[in-house]
XYZ file of C-alpha atoms in Angstrom:
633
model
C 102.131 20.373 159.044
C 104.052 17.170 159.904
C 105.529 15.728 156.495
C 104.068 13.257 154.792
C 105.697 9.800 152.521
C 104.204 7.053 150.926
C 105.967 3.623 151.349
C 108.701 2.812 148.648
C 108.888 6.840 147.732
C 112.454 8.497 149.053
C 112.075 11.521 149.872
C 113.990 14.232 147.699
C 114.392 16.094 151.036
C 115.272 13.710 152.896
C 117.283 10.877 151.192
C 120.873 10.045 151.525
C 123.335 11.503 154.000
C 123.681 14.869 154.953
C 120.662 15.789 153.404
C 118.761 18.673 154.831
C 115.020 18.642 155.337
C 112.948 21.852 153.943
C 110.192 21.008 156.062
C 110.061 23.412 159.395
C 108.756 20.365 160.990
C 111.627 17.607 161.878
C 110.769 14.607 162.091
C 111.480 12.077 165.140
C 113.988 9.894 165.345
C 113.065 6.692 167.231
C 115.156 3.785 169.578
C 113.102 0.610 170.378
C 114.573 -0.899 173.087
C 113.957 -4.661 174.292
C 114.941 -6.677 177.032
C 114.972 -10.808 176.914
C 112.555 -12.680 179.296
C 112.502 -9.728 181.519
C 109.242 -9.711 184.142
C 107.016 -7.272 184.938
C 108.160 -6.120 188.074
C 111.802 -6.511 187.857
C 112.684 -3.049 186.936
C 113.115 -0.417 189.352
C 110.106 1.991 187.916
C 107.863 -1.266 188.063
C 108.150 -2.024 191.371
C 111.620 -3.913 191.768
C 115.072 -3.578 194.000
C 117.285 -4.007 190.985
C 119.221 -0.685 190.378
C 117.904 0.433 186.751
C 118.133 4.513 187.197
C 118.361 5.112 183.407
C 115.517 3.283 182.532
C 114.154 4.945 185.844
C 114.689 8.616 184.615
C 112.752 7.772 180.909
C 110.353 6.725 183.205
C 110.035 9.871 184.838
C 110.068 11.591 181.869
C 107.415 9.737 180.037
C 104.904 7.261 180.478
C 104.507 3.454 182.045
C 101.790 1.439 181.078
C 99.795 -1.256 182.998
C 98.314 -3.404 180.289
C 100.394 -3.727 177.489
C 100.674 -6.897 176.167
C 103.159 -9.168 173.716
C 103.429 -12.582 172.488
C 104.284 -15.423 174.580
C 107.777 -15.800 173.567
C 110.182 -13.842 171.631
C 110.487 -14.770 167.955
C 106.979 -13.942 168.091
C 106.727 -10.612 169.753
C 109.908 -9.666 167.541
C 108.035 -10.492 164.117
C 104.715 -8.479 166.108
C 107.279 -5.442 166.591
C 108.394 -5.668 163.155
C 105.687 -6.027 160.932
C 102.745 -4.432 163.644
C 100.571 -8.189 162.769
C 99.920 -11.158 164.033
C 103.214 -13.164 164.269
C 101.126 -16.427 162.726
C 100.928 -14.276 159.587
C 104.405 -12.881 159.703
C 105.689 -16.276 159.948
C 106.601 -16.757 163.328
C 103.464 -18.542 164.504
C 106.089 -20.371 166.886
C 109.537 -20.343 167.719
C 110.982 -22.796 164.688
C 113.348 -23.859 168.075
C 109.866 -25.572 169.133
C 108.304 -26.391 165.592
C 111.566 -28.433 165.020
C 111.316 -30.286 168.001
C 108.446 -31.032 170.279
C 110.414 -31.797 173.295
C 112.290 -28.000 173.447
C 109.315 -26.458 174.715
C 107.438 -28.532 177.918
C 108.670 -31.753 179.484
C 106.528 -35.061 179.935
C 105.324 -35.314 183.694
C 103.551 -38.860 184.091
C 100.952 -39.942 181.580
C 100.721 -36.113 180.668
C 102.909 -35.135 176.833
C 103.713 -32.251 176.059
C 101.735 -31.666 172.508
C 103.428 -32.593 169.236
C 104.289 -29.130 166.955
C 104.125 -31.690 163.645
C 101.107 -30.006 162.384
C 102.682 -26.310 162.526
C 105.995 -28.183 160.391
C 105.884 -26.466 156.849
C 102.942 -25.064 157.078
C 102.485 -21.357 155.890
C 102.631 -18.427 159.000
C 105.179 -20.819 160.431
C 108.545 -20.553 158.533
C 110.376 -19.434 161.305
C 111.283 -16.153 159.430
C 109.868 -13.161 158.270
C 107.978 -14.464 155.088
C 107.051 -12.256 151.909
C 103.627 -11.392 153.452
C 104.858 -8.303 155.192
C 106.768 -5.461 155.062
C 108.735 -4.324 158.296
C 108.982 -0.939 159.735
C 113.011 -0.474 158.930
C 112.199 -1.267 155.325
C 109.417 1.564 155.274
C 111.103 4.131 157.211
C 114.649 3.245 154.873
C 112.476 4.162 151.931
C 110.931 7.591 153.738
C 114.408 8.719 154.158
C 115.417 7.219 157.616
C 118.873 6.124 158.637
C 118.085 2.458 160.015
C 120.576 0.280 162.496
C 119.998 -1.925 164.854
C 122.166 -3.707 167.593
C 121.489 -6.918 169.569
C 119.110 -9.871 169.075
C 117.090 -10.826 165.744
C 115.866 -14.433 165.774
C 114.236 -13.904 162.436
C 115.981 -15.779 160.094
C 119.094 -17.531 160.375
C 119.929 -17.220 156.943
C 122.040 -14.418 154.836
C 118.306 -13.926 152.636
C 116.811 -13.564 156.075
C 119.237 -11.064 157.601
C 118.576 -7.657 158.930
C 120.499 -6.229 156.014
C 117.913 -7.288 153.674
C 114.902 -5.639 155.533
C 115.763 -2.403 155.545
C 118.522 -2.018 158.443
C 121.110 -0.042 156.442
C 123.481 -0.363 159.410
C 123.047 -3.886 161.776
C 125.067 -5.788 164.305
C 122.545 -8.960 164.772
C 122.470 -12.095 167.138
C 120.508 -14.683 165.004
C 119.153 -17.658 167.312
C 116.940 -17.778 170.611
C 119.846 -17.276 172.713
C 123.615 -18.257 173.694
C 126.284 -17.710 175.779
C 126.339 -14.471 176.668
C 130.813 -14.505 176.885
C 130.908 -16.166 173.501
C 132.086 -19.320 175.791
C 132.659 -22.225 174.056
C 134.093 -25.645 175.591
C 136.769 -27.603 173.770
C 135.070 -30.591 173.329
C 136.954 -33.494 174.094
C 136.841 -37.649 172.798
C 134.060 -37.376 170.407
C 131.588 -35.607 172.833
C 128.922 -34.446 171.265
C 127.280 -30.948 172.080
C 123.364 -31.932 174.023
C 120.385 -31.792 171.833
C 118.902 -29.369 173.912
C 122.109 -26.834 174.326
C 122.546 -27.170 170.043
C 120.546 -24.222 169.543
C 121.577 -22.526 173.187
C 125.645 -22.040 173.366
C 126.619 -20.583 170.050
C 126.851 -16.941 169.893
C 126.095 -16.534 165.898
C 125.816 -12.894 164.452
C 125.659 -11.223 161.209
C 127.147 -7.851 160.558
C 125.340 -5.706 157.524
C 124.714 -8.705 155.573
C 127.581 -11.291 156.301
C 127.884 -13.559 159.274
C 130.957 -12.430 162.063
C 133.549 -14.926 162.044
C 134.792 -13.144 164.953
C 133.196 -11.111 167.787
C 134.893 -8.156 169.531
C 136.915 -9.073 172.392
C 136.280 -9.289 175.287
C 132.915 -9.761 174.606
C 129.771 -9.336 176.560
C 126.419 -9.349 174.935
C 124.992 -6.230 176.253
C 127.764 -4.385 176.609
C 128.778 -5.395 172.747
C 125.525 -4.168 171.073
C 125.394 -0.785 173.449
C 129.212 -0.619 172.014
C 127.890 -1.254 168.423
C 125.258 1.173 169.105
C 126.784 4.245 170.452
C 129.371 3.153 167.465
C 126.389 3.837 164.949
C 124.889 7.318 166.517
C 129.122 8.643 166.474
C 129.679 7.567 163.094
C 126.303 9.780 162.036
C 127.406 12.582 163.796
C 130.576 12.255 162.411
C 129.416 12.108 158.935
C 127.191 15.155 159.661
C 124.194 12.673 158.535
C 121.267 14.251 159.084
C 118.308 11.949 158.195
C 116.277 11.278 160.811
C 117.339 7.564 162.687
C 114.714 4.650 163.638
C 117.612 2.479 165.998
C 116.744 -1.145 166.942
C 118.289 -1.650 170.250
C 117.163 -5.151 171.560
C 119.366 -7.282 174.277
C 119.666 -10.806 174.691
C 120.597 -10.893 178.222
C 118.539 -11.461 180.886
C 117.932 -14.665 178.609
C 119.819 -17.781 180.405
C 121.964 -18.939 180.984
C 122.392 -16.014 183.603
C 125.771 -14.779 183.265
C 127.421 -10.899 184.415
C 130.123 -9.250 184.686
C 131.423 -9.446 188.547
C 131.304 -5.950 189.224
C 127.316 -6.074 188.711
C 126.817 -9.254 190.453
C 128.302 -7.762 193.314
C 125.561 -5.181 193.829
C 123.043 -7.783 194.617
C 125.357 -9.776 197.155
C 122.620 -11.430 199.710
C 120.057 -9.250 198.690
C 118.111 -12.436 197.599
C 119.164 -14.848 200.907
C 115.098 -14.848 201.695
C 113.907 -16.455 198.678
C 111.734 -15.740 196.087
C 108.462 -15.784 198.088
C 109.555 -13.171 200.256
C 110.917 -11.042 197.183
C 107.370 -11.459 195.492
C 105.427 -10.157 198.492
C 107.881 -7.044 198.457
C 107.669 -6.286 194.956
C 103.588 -6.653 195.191
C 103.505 -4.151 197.868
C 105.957 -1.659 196.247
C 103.795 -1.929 192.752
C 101.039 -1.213 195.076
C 102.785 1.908 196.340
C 103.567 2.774 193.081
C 99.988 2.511 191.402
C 101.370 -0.207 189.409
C 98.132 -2.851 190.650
C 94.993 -2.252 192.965
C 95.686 -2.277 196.303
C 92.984 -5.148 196.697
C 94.336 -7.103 194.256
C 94.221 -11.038 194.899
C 97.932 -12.360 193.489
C 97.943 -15.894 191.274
C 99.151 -18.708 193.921
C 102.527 -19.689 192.631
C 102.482 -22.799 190.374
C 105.590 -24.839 191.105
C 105.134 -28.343 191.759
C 107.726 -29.585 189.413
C 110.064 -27.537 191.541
C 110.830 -28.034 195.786
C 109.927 -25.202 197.946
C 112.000 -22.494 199.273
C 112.040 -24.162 202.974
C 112.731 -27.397 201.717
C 116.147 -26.491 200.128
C 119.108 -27.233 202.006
C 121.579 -24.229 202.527
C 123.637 -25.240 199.907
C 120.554 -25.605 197.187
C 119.433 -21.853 198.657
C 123.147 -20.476 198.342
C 122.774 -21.329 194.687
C 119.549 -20.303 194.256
C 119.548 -16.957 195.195
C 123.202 -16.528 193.450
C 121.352 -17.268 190.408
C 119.249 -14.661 191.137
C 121.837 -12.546 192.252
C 123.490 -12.803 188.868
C 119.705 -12.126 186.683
C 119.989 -8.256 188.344
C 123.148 -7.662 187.558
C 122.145 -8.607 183.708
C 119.059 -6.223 184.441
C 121.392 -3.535 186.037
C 124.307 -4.017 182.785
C 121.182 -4.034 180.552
C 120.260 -0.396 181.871
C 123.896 0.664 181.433
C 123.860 0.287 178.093
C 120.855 2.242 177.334
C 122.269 4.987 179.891
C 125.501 5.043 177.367
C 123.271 5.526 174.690
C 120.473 7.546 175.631
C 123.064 10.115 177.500
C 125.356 10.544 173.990
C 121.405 11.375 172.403
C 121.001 14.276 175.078
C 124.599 15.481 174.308
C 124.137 15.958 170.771
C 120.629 17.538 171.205
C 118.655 14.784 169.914
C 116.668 13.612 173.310
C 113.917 15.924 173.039
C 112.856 14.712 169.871
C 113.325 11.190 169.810
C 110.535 8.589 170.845
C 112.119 6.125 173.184
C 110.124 2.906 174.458
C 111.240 -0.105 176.351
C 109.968 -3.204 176.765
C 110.204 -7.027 177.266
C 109.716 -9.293 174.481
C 106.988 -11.575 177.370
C 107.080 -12.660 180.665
C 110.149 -13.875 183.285
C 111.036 -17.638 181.983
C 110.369 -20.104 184.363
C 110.663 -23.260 183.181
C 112.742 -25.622 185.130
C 114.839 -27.249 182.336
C 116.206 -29.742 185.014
C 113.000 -31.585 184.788
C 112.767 -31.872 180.939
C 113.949 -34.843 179.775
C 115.732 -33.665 177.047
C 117.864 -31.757 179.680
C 118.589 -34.865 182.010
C 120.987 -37.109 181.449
C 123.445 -36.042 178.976
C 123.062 -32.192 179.069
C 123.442 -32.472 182.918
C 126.900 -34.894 182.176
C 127.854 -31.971 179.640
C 127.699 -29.424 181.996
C 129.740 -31.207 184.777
C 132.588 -32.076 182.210
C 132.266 -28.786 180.970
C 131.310 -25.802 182.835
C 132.032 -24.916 186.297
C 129.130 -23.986 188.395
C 130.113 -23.752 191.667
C 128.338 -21.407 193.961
C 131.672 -18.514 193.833
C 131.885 -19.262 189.522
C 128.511 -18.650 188.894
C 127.510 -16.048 186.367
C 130.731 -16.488 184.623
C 131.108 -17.199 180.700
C 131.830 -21.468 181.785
C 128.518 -21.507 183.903
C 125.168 -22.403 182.329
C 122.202 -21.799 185.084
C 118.456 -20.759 184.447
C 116.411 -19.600 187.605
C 112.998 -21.299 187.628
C 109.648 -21.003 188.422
C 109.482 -19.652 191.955
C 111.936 -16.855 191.074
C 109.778 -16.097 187.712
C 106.802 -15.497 189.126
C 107.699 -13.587 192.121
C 108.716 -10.893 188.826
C 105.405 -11.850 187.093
C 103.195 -11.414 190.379
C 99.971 -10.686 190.925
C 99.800 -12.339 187.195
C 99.676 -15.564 186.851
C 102.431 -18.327 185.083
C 105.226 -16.727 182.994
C 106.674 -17.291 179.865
C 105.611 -19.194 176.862
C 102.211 -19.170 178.749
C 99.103 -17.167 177.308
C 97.897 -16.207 180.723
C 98.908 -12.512 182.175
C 102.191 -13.703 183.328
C 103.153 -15.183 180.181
C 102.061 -12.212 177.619
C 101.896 -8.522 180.185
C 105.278 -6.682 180.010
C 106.746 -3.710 181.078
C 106.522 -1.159 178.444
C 107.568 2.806 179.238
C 108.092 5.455 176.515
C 109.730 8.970 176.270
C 107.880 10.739 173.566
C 108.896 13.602 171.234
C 107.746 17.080 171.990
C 104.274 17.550 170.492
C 102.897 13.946 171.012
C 102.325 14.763 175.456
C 99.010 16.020 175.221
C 97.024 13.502 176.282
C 99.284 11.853 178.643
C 99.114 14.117 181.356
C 102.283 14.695 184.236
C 105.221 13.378 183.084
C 105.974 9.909 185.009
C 102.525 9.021 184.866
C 100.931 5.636 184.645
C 97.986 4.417 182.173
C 96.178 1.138 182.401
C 95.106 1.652 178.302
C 95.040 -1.799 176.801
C 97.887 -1.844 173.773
C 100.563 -4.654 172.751
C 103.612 -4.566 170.110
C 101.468 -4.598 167.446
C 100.450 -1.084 168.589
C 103.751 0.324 167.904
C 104.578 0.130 164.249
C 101.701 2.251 163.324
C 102.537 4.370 166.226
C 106.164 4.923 164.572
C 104.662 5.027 160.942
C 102.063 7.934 162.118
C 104.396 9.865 163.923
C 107.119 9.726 161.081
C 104.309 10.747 158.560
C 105.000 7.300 156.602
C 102.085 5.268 154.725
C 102.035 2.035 155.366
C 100.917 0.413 151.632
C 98.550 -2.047 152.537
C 96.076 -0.376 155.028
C 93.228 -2.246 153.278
C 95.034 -5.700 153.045
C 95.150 -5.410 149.341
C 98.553 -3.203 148.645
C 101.372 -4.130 147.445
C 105.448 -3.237 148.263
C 108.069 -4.151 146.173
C 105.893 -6.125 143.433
C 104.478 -8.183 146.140
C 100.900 -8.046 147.896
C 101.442 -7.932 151.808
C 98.919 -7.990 154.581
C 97.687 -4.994 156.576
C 98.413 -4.005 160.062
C 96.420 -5.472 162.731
C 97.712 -2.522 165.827
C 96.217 0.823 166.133
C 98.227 3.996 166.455
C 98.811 5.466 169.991
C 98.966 8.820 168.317
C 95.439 10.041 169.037
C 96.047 8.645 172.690
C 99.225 10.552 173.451
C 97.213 13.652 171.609
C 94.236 13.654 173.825
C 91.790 13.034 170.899
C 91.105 9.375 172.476
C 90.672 8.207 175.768
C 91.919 4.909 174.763
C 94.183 3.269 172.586
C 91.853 0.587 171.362
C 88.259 0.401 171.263
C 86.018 -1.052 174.390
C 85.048 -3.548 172.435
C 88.390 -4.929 171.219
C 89.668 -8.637 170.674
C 92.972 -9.562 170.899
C 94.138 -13.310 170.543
C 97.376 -15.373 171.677
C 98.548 -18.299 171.136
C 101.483 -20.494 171.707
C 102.657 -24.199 171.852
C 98.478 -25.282 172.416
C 98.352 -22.881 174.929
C 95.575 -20.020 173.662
C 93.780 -17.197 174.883
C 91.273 -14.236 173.437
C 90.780 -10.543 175.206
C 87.552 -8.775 174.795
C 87.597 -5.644 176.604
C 87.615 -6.531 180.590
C 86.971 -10.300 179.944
C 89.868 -13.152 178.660
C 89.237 -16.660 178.143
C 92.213 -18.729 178.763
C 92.795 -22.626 177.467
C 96.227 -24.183 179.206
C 96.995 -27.501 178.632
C 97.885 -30.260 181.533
C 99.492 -29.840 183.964
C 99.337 -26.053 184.493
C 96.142 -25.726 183.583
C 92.619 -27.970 183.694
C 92.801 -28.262 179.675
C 89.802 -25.758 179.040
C 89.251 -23.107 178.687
C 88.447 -20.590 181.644
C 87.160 -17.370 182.078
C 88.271 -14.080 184.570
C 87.607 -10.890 184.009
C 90.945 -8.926 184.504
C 89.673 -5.661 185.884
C 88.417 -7.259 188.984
C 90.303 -9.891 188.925
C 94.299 -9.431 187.025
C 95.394 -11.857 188.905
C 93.200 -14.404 186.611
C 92.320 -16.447 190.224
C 88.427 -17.061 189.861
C 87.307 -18.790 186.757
C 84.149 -17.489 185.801
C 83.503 -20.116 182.739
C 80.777 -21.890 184.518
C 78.859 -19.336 186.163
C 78.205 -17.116 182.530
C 78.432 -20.339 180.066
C 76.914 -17.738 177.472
C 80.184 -15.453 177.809
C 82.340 -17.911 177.643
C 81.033 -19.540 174.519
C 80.793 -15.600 172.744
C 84.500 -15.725 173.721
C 85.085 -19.042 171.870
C 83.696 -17.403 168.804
C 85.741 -14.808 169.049
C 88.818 -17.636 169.020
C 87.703 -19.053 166.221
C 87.921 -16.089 164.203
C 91.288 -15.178 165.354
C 92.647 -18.747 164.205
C 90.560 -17.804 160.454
C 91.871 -14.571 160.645
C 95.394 -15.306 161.169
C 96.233 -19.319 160.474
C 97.067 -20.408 163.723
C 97.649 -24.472 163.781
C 95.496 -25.673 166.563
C 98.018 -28.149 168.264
C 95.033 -30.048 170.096
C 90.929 -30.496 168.807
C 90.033 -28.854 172.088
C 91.171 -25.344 170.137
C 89.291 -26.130 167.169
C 89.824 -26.439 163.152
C 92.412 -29.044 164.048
C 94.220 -30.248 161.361
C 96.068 -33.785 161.938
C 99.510 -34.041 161.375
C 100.713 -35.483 158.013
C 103.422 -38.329 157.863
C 105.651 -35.654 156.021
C 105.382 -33.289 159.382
C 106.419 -36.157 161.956
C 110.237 -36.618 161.664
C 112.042 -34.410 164.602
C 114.860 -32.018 164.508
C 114.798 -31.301 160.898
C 113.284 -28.305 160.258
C 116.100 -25.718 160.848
C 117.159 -23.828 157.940
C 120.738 -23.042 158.781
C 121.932 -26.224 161.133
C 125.221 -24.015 162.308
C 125.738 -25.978 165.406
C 127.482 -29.010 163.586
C 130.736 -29.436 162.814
C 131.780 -27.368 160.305
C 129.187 -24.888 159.664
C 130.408 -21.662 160.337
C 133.005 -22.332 158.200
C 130.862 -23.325 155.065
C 127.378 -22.026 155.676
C 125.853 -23.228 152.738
C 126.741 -27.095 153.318
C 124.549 -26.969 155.707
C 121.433 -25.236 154.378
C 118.466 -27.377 154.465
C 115.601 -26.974 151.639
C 112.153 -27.076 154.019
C 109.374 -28.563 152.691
C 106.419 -26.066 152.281
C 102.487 -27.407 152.619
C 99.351 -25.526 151.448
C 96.980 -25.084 154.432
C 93.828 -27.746 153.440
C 90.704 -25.530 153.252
């Protein structure tokens, strides 16, 4: 009998270091492992060239699966991983990078606008933090007797209230914004320069150590090889404290976020292998998937959707040399990335812990393709900043004083056959990789080991996975418990645990709905079918209809020829947005709420502002108090 603990209840037998557990049953440990913008295909198990044998060898060892699903973008998928809810409830309904301003997240082309965030600004599922609605898995396992540390990127609060250290991560080592130089590179800024409104939030390498913010990283620094540093730091110092609790280790990377920067030695691996372009590389990673099992042999890709961008043959040699450097330099962040979970995950098999610890990896949503060089935001004095400032020549690129991205073309060769990529609520945008290693005893139902499932699941899916396997309660399966004096909300995810055991045959019910949403761009699951609603000028601004097991590649809308289907599936979005709170951006997506004059003002709704002058040094001069608004009924 697998022991059993009821959220906010220590376990005698189990609290405090160098306990010892009475129980003949030990219970897993678990590492959660997340990569940054990484696509589908761009790992070695999923059909890639990049060299990623440690991740490779998990693979092997456990299952990959085909249809598991996050949130558009990471804040989002984070707070999903966290909390296993909706990230509208958890209060990451967008990134608050967006909410604060409009312009971060899609450029104007023409007469098209991007859609105004103002009526998301204040309003409740949309603090930009992990509100008082839920309680988070490090906070439940903590209180069940688990040692919990994490290492690498947060992005759920900015704030010392908000900080890992006060949701149950005993031990953490946390990067707080979207993203930032991945060297800790920062340009002495010269005759009152000023740093770009779009790089504010982009540069600065901010991180909090177990409840106070670093005033100084390690040196030298590299993000992923820092956090697998802090990690492996973490496991030795429990072994050398003969700690015995059980460990649930948060292990997510920040790299291969841009800008794309690497250490040489792991650029140099990938030196031409990208001189064809990006169309050939998708056709070769669609027919290796193929191989693989990883998509139907039949299947009909997504034509790439790149207008904003020139074509491959239309480059000049010098445009393709720096093209394919900058992909050059995204696998050797991919290759460092599996590295650092080899470090780790070989130090767990030396002390004996492998065998019983559940390992998953996974991104955090699709390959990023945006082409900054075409928002507006980024022309002009970003583009002056980056001349004065960083060097990116073709032979400097991928160092700390570059500052690329990759674009569309190269995005979606990773995200083929689905279609668009990040921050997009088609297939593209919101299928990831996901593999997991499982403890002994949870292998029944998945069959040889390195096999592949197409069972639908997302991040929700893995909180109650961890709470079920760790025999923990969560305290609000009804929606009406309470944790620390404080009512929080349910989880929405379902438990893989009968899966892996062989009682079910799937994760979730036939008859599931799962809903997405994201900057106005929205989308509901039912079983086979999706309905999809992409605003101008990637999509027709309506919704459309595919149904993904004939068709993944979501290439023939279906909307008009079943009109009854399609208007079922609206239904079932307008439940999601009750059930949850998403703020339509648009009347299209319905229960539209105009923005108030309070909401309108840009670039003011970041709680921390630690970009200006000044504000590491004195945090709390630049706190802002953020309005709050009631949701109208």
């Amino acid at each position: 009998m697998r022991p059993h603990f009821v959220a906010g209840q220590a376990s005698s037998e189990t609290a405090g270091a160098g306990s010892n557990t009475s129980s003949n049953t030990k219970r897993p440990n678990f590492l959660v492992i997340v990569a940054d913008d990484l696509g589908f295909s761009d790992l070695s198990c999923f059909g890639g060239e990049i060299g990623t044998p440690h991740l490779d060898r998990l693979a092997s060892n456990g299952l990959r699966f085909t249809d598991f699903h996050a949130a558009a973008a990471c804040s989002p998928s984070r707070a999903m991983i966290m909390t296993g809810t909706d990230h509208h409830i958890a209060g990451l309904g967008n990134l608050i990078e967006w909410t604060n301003r409009s312009d971060q997240n899609a450029p104007s082309e023409g007469e098209i606008k991007h859609w105004s965030t103002a009526p998301q600004r204040g309003m409740p599922g949309y603090e930009g933090y992990l509100n008082e609605k839920v309680v988070i898995l490090p906070e439940l396992l903590k209180d069940a007797g688990y040692l919990t540390m994490m290492a690498g990127k947060w992005h759920l609060g900015l704030t010392p209230e908000r900080f890992p250290h006060k949701r149950g991560f005993e031990k953490s080592f946390a990067h707080l914004p979207a993203c930032s130089n991945h060297y800790a590179y920062e340009p002495q800024r010269q005759d009152g320069d000023q740093i770009p409104g779009f790089m504010t939030m982009s540069h600065i390498a901010l991180h909090s150590e177990d409840g106070e913010y670093v005033k100084e990283l390690p040196k030298p620094w590299y993000s992923s090889n820092g956090y697998g540093d802090k990690m492996l730091g973490y496991l030795k110092d429990r072994s050398d404290k003969k700690d015995e609790r059980p460990f649930f280790a948060y292990y997510p990377f920040t790299a291969p976020h841009w800008p794309l920067q690497a250490p040489d030695e792991y650029i140099a691996h990938y030196k031409g292998v990208y001189d064809d372009g990006p169309d050939v590389l998708r056709g070769k990673r669609l027919k290796r998937m193929q191989d693989l099992g990883l998509c139907p042999k039949d299947v009909v890709p997504h034509p790439v959707v790149a207008d904003e961008v020139k074509e491959w043959s239309k480059l000049s040699s010098d445009e393709k040399a720096k093209s394919s450097k900058a992909m050059e330099v995204f696998a050797a962040m991919v290759e460092c990335i599996d590295a650092n979970v080899g470090k780790v995950v070989d130090y767990l098999e030396e002390m004996g812990e492998l065998d019983n610890t559940f390992v998953c990896f996974m991104s955090d949503n699709g390959a990023e393709g945006a082409a900054y060089e075409a928002y507006p935001i980024v022309q002009g004095s970003m583009i002056q900043h980056l001349k004065k400032y960083y060097d990116n020549s073709l032979e400097n690129l991928g160092r700390g004083n570059s500052f690329i991205w990759y674009g569309p073309r190269w995005a979606q060769a990773a995200t083929a056959p689905s279609r668009l990529y990040k921050a997009f609520t088609t297939e593209g945008g919101v299928k990831v990789p996901f593999l997991a290693k499982f403890p002994k005893g949870y292998e029944a139902g998945v069959g040889e080991k390195g096999s592949i499932t197409g069972a639908f699941s997302t991040v929700m899916d893995l909180a109650p996975t961890i709470l079920e396997m760790a025999g923990v309660e969560h305290p609000s399966p009804d929606g009406k418990g309470r944790y620390q004096d404080r009512e929080v909300v349910s989880m929405r995810g379902k438990s893989m645990v009968p899966f892996l055991n062989g009682t079910q045959s799937t994760i979730h019910p036939k008859d599931f709905i799962n809903g997405w949403e994201t900057c106005g761009r929205a989308a509901v699951r039912y079983g086979d079918w999706k309905i999809v609603f992409i605003p101008k000028p990637k999509g027709p601004e309506r919704w459309q209809m595919y149904n993904l097991a004939k068709d993944p590649g979501e290439v023939n809308d279906l909307s008009e020829r079943d009109p009854e289907r399609l208007q079922r599936m609206i239904k079932m979005w307008d439940q999601y947005v009750l059930e949850t709170g998403v703020i339509p951006l648009a009347p299209a997506l319905g229960n539209w709420i105009e923005a108030m004059e309070q909401q309108m003002p840009e670039d003011v709704w970041m709680e921390y502002e630690y970009w200006k002058e000044g504000a590491r040094e004195d945090p709390e001069k630049f706190r802002r108090k953020l309005v709050r608004f009631e949701r109208p009924m």
